[in-house]
Each structure stands twice: as structure tokens, then as C-alpha cells.
Short mmCIF file of C-alpha atoms and ligand atoms in Angstrom, two decimals:
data_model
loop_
_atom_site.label_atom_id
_atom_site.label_comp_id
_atom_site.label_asym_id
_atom_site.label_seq_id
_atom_site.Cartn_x
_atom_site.Cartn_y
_atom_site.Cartn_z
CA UNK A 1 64.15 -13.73 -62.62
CA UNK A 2 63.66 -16.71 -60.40
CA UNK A 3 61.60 -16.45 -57.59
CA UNK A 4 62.79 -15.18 -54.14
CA UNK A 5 61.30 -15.47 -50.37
CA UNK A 6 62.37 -16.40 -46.96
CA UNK A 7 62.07 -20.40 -46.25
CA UNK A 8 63.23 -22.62 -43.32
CA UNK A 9 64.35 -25.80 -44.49
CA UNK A 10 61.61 -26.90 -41.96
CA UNK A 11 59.36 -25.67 -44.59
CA UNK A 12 61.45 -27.33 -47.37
CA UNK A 13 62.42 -30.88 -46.09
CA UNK A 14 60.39 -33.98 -45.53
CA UNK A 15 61.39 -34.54 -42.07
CA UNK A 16 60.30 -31.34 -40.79
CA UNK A 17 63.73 -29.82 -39.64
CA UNK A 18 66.27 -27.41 -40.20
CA UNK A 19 67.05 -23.74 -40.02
CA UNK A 20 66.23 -20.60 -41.78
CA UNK A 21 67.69 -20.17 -45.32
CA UNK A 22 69.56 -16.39 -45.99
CA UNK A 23 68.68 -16.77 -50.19
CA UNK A 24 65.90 -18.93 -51.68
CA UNK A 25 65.62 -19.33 -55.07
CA UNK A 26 63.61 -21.42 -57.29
CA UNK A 27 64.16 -21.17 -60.68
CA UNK A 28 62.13 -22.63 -63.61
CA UNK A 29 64.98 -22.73 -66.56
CA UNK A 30 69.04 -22.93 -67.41
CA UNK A 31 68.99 -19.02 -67.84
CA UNK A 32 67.13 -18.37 -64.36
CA UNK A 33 69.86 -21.26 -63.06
CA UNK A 34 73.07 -19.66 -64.75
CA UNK A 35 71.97 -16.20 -62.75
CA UNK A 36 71.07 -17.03 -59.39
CA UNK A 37 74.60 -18.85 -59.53
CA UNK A 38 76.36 -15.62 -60.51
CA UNK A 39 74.30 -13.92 -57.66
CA UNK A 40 75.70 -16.37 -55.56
CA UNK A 41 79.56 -16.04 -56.57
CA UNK A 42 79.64 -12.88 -56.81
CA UNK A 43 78.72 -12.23 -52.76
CA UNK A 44 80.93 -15.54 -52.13
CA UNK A 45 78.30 -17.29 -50.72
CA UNK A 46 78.19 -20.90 -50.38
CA UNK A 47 75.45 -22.72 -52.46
CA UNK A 48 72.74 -25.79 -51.34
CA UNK A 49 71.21 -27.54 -54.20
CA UNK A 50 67.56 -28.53 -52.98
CA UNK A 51 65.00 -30.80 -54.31
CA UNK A 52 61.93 -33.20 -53.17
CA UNK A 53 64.09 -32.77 -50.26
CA UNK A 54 63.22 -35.88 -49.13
CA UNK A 55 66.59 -37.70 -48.40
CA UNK A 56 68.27 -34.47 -46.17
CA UNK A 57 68.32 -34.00 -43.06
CA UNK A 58 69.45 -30.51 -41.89
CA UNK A 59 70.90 -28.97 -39.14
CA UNK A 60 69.21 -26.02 -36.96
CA UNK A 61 71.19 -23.42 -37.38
CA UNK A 62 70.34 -20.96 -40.24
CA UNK A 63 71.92 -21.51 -43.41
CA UNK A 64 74.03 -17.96 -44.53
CA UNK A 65 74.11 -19.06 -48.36
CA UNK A 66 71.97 -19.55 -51.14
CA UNK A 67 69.54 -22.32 -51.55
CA UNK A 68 68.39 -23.43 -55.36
CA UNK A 69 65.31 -25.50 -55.95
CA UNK A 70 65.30 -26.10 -59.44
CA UNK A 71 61.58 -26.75 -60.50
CA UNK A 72 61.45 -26.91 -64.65
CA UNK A 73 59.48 -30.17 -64.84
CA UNK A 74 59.20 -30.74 -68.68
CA UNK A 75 59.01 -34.11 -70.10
CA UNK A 76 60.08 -35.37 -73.55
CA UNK A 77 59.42 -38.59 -74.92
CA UNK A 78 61.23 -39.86 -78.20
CA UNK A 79 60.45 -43.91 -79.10
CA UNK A 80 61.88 -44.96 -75.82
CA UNK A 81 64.17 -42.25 -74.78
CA UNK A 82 62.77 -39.85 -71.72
CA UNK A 83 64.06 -37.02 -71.26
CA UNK A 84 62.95 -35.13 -67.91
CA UNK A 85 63.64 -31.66 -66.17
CA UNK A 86 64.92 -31.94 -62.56
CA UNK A 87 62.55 -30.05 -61.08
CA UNK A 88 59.77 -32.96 -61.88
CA UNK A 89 57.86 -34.92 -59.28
CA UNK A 90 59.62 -38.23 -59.42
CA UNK A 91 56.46 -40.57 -59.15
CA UNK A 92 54.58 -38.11 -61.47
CA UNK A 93 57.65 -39.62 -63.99
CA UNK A 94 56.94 -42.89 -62.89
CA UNK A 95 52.59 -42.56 -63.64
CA UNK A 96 53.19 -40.99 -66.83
CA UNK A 97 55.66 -43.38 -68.22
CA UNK A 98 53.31 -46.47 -66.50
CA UNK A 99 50.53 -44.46 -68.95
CA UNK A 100 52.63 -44.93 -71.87
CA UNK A 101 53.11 -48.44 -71.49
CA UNK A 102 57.06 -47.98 -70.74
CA UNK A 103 58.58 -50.54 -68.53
CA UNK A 104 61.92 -49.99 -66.46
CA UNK A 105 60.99 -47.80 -63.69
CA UNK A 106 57.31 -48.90 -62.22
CA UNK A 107 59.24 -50.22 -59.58
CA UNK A 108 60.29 -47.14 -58.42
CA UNK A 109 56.45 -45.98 -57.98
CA UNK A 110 55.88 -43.59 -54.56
CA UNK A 111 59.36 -42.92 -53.86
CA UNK A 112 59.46 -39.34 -52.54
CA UNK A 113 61.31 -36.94 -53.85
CA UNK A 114 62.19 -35.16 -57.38
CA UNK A 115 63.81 -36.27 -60.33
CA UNK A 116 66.82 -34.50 -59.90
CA UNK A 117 67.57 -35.78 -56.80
CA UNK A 118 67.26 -39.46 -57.69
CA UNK A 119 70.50 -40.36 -59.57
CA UNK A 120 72.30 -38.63 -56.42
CA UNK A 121 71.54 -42.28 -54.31
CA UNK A 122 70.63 -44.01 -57.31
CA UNK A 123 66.93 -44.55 -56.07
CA UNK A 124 66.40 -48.14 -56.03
CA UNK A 125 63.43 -50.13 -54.55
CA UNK A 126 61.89 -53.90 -55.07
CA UNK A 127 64.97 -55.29 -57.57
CA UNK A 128 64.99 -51.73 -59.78
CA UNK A 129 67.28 -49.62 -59.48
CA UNK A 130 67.35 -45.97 -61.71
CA UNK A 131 70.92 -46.81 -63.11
CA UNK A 132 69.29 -49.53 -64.86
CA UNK A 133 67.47 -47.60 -67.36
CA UNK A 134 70.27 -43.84 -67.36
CA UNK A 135 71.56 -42.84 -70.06
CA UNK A 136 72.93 -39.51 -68.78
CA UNK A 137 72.22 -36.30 -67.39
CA UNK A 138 73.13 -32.72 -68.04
CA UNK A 139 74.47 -30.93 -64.71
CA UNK A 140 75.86 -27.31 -64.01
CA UNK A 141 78.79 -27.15 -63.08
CA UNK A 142 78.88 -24.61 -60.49
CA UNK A 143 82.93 -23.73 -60.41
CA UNK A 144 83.11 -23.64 -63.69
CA UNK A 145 80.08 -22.43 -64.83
CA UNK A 146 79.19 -24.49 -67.66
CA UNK A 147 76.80 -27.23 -68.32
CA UNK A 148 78.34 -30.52 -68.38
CA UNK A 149 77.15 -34.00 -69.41
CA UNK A 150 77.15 -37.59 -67.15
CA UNK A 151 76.47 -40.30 -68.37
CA UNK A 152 75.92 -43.73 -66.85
CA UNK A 153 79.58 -44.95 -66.20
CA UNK A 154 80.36 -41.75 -65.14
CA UNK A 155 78.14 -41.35 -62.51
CA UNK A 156 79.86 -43.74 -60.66
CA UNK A 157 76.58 -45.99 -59.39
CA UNK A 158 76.22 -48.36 -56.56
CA UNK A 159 74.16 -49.36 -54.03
CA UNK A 160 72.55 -45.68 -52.53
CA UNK A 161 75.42 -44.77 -54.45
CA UNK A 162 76.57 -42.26 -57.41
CA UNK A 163 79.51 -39.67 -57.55
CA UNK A 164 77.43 -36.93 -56.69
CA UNK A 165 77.92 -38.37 -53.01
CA UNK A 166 81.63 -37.83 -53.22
CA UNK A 167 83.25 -35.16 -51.00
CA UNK A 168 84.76 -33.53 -54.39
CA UNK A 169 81.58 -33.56 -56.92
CA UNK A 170 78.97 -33.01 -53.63
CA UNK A 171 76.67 -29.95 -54.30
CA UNK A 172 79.28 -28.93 -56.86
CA UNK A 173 76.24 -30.03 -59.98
CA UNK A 174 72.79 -28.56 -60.40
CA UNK A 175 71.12 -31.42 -62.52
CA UNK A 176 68.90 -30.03 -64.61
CA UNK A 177 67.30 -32.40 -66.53
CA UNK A 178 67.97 -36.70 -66.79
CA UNK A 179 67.52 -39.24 -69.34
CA UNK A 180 66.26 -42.76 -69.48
CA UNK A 181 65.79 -45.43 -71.73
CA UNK A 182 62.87 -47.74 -71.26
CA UNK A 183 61.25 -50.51 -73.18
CA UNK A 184 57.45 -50.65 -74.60
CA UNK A 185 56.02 -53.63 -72.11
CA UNK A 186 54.60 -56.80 -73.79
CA UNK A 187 53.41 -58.75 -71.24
CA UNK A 188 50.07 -59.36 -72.12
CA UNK A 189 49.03 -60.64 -68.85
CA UNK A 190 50.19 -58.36 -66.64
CA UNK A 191 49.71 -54.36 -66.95
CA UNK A 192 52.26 -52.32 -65.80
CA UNK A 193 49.62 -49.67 -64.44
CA UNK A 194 48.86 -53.16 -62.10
CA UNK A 195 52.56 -53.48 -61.03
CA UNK A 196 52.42 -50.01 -60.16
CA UNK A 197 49.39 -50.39 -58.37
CA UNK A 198 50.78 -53.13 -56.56
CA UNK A 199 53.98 -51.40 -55.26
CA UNK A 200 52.05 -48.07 -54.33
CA UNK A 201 50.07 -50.93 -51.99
CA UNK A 202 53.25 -52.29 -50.52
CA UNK A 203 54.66 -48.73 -49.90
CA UNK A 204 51.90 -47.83 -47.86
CA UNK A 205 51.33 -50.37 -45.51
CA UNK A 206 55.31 -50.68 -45.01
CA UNK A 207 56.29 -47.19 -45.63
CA UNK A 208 55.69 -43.92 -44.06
CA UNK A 209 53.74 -41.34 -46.32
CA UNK A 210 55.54 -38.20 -45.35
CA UNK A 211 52.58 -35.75 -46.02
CA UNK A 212 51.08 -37.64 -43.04
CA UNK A 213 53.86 -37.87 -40.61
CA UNK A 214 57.15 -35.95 -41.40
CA UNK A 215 59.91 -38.74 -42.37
CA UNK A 216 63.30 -38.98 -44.82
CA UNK A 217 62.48 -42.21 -45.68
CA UNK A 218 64.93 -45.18 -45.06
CA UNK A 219 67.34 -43.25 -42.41
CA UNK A 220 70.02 -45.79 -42.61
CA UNK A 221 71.48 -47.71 -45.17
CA UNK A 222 71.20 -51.50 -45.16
CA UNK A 223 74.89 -52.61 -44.02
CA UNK A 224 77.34 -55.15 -46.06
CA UNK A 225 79.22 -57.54 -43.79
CA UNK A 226 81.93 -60.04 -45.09
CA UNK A 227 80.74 -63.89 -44.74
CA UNK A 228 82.69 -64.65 -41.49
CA UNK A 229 80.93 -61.72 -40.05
CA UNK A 230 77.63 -63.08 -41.82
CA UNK A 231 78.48 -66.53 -40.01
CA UNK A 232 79.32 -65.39 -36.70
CA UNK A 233 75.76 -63.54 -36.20
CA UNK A 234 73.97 -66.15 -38.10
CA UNK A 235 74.91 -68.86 -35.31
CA UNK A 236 73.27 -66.30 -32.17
CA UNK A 237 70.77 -65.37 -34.81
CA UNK A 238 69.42 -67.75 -37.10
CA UNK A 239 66.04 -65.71 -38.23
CA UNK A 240 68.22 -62.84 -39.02
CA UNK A 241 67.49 -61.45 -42.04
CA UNK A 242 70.02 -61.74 -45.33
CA UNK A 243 70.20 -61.47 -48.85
CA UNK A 244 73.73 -62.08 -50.93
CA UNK A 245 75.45 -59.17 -52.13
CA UNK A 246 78.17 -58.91 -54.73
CA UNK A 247 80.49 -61.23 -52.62
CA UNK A 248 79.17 -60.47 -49.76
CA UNK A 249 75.90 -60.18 -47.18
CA UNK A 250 73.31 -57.29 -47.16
CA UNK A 251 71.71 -57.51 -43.85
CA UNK A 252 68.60 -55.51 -43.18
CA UNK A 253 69.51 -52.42 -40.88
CA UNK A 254 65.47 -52.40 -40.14
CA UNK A 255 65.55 -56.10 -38.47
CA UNK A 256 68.77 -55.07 -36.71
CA UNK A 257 66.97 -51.80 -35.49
CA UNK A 258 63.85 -53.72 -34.37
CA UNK A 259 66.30 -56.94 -32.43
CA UNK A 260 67.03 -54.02 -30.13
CA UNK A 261 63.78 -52.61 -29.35
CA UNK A 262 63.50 -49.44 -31.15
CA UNK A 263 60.72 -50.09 -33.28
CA UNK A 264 57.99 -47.94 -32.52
CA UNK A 265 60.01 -46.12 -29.99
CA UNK A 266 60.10 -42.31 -29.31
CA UNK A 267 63.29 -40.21 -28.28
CA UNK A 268 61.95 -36.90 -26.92
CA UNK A 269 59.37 -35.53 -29.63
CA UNK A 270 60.90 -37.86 -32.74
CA UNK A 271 59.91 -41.64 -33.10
CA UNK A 272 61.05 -44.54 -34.96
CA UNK A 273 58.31 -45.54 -37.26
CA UNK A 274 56.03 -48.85 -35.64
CA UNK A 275 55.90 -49.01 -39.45
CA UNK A 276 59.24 -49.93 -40.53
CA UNK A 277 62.36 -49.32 -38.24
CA UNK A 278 63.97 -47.72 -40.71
CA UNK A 279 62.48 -44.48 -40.75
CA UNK A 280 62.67 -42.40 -38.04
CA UNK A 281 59.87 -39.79 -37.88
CA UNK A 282 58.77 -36.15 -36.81
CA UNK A 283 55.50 -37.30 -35.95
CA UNK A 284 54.03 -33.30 -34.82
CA UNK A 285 56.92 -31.97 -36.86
CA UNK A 286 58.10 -30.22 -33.32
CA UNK A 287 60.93 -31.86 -32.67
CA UNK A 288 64.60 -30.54 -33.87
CA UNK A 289 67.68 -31.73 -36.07
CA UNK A 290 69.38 -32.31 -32.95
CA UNK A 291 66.67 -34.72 -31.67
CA UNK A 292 66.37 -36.76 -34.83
CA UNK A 293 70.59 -36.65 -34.08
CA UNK A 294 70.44 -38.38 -31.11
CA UNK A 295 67.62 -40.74 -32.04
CA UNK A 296 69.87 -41.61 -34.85
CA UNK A 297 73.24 -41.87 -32.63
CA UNK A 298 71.72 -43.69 -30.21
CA UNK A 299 70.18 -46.49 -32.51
CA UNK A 300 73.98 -46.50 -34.08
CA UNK A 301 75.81 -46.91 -30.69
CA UNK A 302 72.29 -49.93 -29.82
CA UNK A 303 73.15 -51.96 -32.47
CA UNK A 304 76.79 -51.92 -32.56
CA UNK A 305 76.82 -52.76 -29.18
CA UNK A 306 74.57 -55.47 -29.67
CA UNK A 307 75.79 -56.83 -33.17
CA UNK A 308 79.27 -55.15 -33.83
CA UNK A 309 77.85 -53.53 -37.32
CA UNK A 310 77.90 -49.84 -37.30
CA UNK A 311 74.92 -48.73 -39.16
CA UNK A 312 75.89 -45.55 -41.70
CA UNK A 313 72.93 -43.30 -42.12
CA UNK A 314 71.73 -42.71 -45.79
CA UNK A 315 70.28 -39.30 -45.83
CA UNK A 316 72.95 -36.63 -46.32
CA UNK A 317 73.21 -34.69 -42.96
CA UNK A 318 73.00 -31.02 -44.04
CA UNK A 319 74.93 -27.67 -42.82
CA UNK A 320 76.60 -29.21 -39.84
N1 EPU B 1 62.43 -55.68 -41.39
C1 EPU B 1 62.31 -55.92 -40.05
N2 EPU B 1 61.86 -54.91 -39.24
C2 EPU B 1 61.51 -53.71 -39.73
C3 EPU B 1 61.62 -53.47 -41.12
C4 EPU B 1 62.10 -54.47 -41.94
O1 EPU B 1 62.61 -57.01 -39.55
O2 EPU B 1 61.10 -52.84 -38.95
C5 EPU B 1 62.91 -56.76 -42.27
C6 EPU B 1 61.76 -57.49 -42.90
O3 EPU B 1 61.79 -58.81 -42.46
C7 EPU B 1 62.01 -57.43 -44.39
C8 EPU B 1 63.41 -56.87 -44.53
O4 EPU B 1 63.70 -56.23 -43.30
O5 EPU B 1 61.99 -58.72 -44.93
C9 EPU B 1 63.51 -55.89 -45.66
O6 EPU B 1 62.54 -54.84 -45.49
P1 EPU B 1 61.93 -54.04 -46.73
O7 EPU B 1 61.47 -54.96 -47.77
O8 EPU B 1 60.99 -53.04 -46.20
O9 EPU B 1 63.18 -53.31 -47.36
P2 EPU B 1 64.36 -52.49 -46.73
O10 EPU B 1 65.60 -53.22 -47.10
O11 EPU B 1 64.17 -52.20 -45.30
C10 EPU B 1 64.81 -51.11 -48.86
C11 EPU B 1 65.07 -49.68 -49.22
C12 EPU B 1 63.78 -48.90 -49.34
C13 EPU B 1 62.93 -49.57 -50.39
C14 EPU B 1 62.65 -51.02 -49.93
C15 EPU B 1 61.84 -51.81 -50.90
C16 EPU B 1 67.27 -49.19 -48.30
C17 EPU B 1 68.06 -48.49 -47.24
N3 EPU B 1 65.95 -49.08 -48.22
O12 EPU B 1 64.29 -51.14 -47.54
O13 EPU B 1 64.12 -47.59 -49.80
O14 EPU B 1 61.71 -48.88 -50.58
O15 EPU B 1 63.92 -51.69 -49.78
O16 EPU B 1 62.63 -52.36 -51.92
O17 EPU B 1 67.86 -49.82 -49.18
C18 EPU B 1 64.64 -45.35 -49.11
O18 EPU B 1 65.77 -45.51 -49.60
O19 EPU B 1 64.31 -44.24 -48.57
C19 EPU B 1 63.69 -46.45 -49.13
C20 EPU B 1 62.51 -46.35 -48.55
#
């Protein structure tokens, strides 16, 4: 049987929030996964899917359900096919495939987090992005009780995007295990071990390591405006920072955070990062969901008041 104790998801989150959990399970295999489901239907309790958690931020009150961490964390490599349980370390994917000389996701080195969890926002970082190299993944399907398959197009990916973020297919899958397709790299002046090594340098002097100072990562999504809208602000602000997007503009939510002063800026016991304005940190992991709320409300009301764009955040706010 799975293993069972009492957690917070203080204990279990990145940012250092979040109330007690009534069930905790972490289980290592399909079998151990398939039970601790049954457990859960059969008392009618409502179910939380957990991994790196990493990309969550959750509430204070405690949680009456169950909470699953799947942790199986084989890997399987055939020619260029990688096939990966869930419950793996994501960058531990990236280092090993880096070792085999397999290009497609060194990109993606020191993102937080585990490998289950990273087709759910389609982890992206530095012009990669993991729907790149998906094939598909095999899911539980918790209603029905059966394993499923998804592969790429059905997945549904976009930008921080998949299906798994829908209202209908949220927290309804337990991924259990992913596949990717990557290429042997030929570059013969460049290693990939020295891309890797590269991004890992970036990361940390942009990025807050969250084993240092409790953080979800990027809190808010970088917002799309239309090109009038893109126009309009570039007139008042003609540093302002913009890359094309589809048809439209991708303006960085951390230069709009920092134009109004938040960077570096504490709310009661949470902070935005003097890093990157994007993350919003726990620094003494004492502070509450409801204060990282209202840092993150009030930096939403800032800017829209200051640029009309109405940041969204991009962690999933948890047991509301
Ligand atoms: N910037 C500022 N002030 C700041 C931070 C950034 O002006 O405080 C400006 C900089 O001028 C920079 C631009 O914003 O040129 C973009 O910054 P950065 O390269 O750090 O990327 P980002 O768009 O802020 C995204 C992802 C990160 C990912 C990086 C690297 C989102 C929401 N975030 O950040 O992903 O690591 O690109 O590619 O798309 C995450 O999702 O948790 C995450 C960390």
C-alpha cells in the first residue's frame, strides 16, 4: 500500500503555504494509484493531484480530501524515445538526457517541479517549450477509472497552456508517466552539457532558487495585447518591453510589475523578488495564502490602473 501521514501543503508546496491535508498518499506504481483512488470514491471525498508542487498556490484552510503525490520515477530510453514516470524530478530528466547526448529539452534545465506536472502548463523557458518534443502521456482517469492515453494534439497546448487547465479535465487525470522524442545532438562545437550549463547560470542569477527562499516561480503570466493596445502604450512607453506573438504582442508582466514599483517590495511578511518581479516570495516561509493573495491582488489592481492590462496569475490557486 502507498504510503500514508499527515502533511500541510506548507510542507508540500514551494511557496511555503497552505493548509493541513485530511489523506496523504504517495504512491510509487499504477496498482498503489488505482487503490488510493478507490479509497477515495468510496468515502466521496474529493481528490488533489500533487507534484513538484511548484506552480500551486494553496489556500489556508485544511483540505477535507485526499491528496496523491505520485512518485514512480523510472526512466526508459529506446533510440530517441523517453519514456518517464511522473513522479520524476523534472531537471533530473533534463541532466540525464543532457548525459546521453539528447537534444530537445536542455532548455528546460532548473525548472522546478516534477515531470508530471510539466505538460499541465506546458513548461516552456528560453525558445523551448515541452510540447515540442511530446509524444503522449498515459493519465488515469479518475471518473472513470481507467488509464487513458494523450497525445500531443490532444493535449490541447499553448502558451502556459494544455487541457489539463480546463475547468472539465482539471484534477480529473493522474499522469503517470510522459513521453518524448528527442534527437542525438551533432553539433560538434557546442556540447549540450554546456547549454545546460549555461541556462542553469541564467536561472540563478535571474531566478529564485526555491530551496533558498520559498517561491512558485513566475506568479503571473506574461499578458497578450492586440497591436492598437501594443501602440497606445508604446507611445507613453517606448523602452517597454515586447516580443511578437502569434498576431499579436507578448509584453513582459515582470517590466510592467517593476514600472510600478513593486520590485523588491514586501506586503506584510511576503515580498516580490529584487530578483525578477515576477516571483513573489515567502522569504521566512511565515507568511500565509492570504498574504501572498493580496500581494498578488494588489500588483493586479497597480498595473491595471497604471497600464489598463490585467495581469492573470499562472499558478493554479488551490482549495479556495
Ligand atoms: N524584466 C523586467 N523586470 C523584471 C523582470 C524582467 O523589466 O523584474 C524584463 C527584462 O527586461 C527581460 C524581460 O522582462 O528582458 C523578460 O524577462 P525574462 O527573460 O526573465 O523572462 P520572463 O518572460 O519574465 C519567462 C517565463 C519563465 C522562464 C523565462 C525564461 C513566463 C510567465 N515566465 O519569464 O518561466 O524561465 O521566461 O525563458 O512565461 C515560470 O513559468 O515559472 C518561469 C520561471
Amino acid at each position: 500500500m502507498g504510503k500514508t501521514n499527515t502533511k500541510s501543503f506548507k510542507e508540500l508546496t514551494t511557496l511555503k503555504v497552505g493548509g493541513e491535508i485530511k489523506y496523504f498518499f504517495e504512491v510509487k506504481n499504477q496498482k498503489e494509484l488505482v487503490d488510493k483512488v478507490s479509497f477515495a470514491k468510496n468515502k466521496s471525498l474529493t481528490i488533489f493531484i500533487i507534484g513538484g508542487g511548484s506552480d500551486i498556490a494553496v489556500s489556508d484552510k485544511n483540505f477535507e480530501g485526499v491528496v496523491i503525490k505520485y512518485v514512480g520515477s523510472s526512466v526508459q530510453v529506446i533510440g530517441n524515445l523517453v519514456k518517464v514516470e511522473a513522479g520524476m524530478n523534472w531537471d533530473k530528466l533534463v541532466e540525464e538526457t543532457v548525459n546521453r547526448n539528447l537534444q530537445g529539452i536542455e532548455c528546460l534545465s532548473g525548472i522546478p517541479g516534477s515531470v508530471g506536472a510539466s505538460p499541465i502548463q506546458n513548461i516552456g523557458a528560453y525558445g523551448q517549450e515541452l510540447s515540442e518534443t511530446f509524444i503522449e502521456l498515459k493519465a488515469y482517469d479518475i471518473s472513470n477509472q481507467k488509464f487513458v492515453i494523450f497525445k500531443n494534439e490532444d493535449c490541447k497546448f499553448s502558451y502556459r497552456e494544455s487541457i489539463f487547465k480546463r475547468k472539465d479535465y482539471w484534477q480529473k487525470f493522474i499522469i503517470v508517466d510522459i513521453t518524448l522524442k528527442l534527437k542525438k545532438y551533432t553539433d560538434n562545437n557546442l556540447e549540450l552539457q554546456t547549454i545546460r550549463d549555461e541556462i542553469l547560470r541564467i536561472r540563478g542569477e535571474k531566478l529564485v532558487n526555491p530551496d533558498e527562499i520559498p517561491n512558485a516561480g513566475s506568479f503571473f503570466k506574461n499578458p497578450i495585447i492586440n497591436k492598437s493596445k501594443k501602440d497606445t502604450l508604446l507611445i507613453k512607453y517606448p523602452e517597454m518591453v515586447i516580443f511578437p506573438f502569434n498576431n499579436e504582442y507578448k509584453i513582459s508582466a515582470g517590466w510592467l510589475i517593476e514600472k510600478t514599483g513593486w520590485k523588491g517590495k514586501s506586503l506584510g511578511p511576503v515580498k516580490v523578488s529584487d530578483k525578477h518581479s515576477l516571483v513573489l516570495t515567502n522569504p521566512e516561509g511565515k507568511g500565509t495564502f492570504s498574504d501572498i493573495k493580496s500581494l498578488a491582488d494588489t500588483i493586479i489592481a497597480d498595473v491595471d490602473n497604471k497600464f489598463g492590462i490585467k495581469l492573470e496569475p499562472e499558478v493554479q490557486y488551490i482549495n479556495l
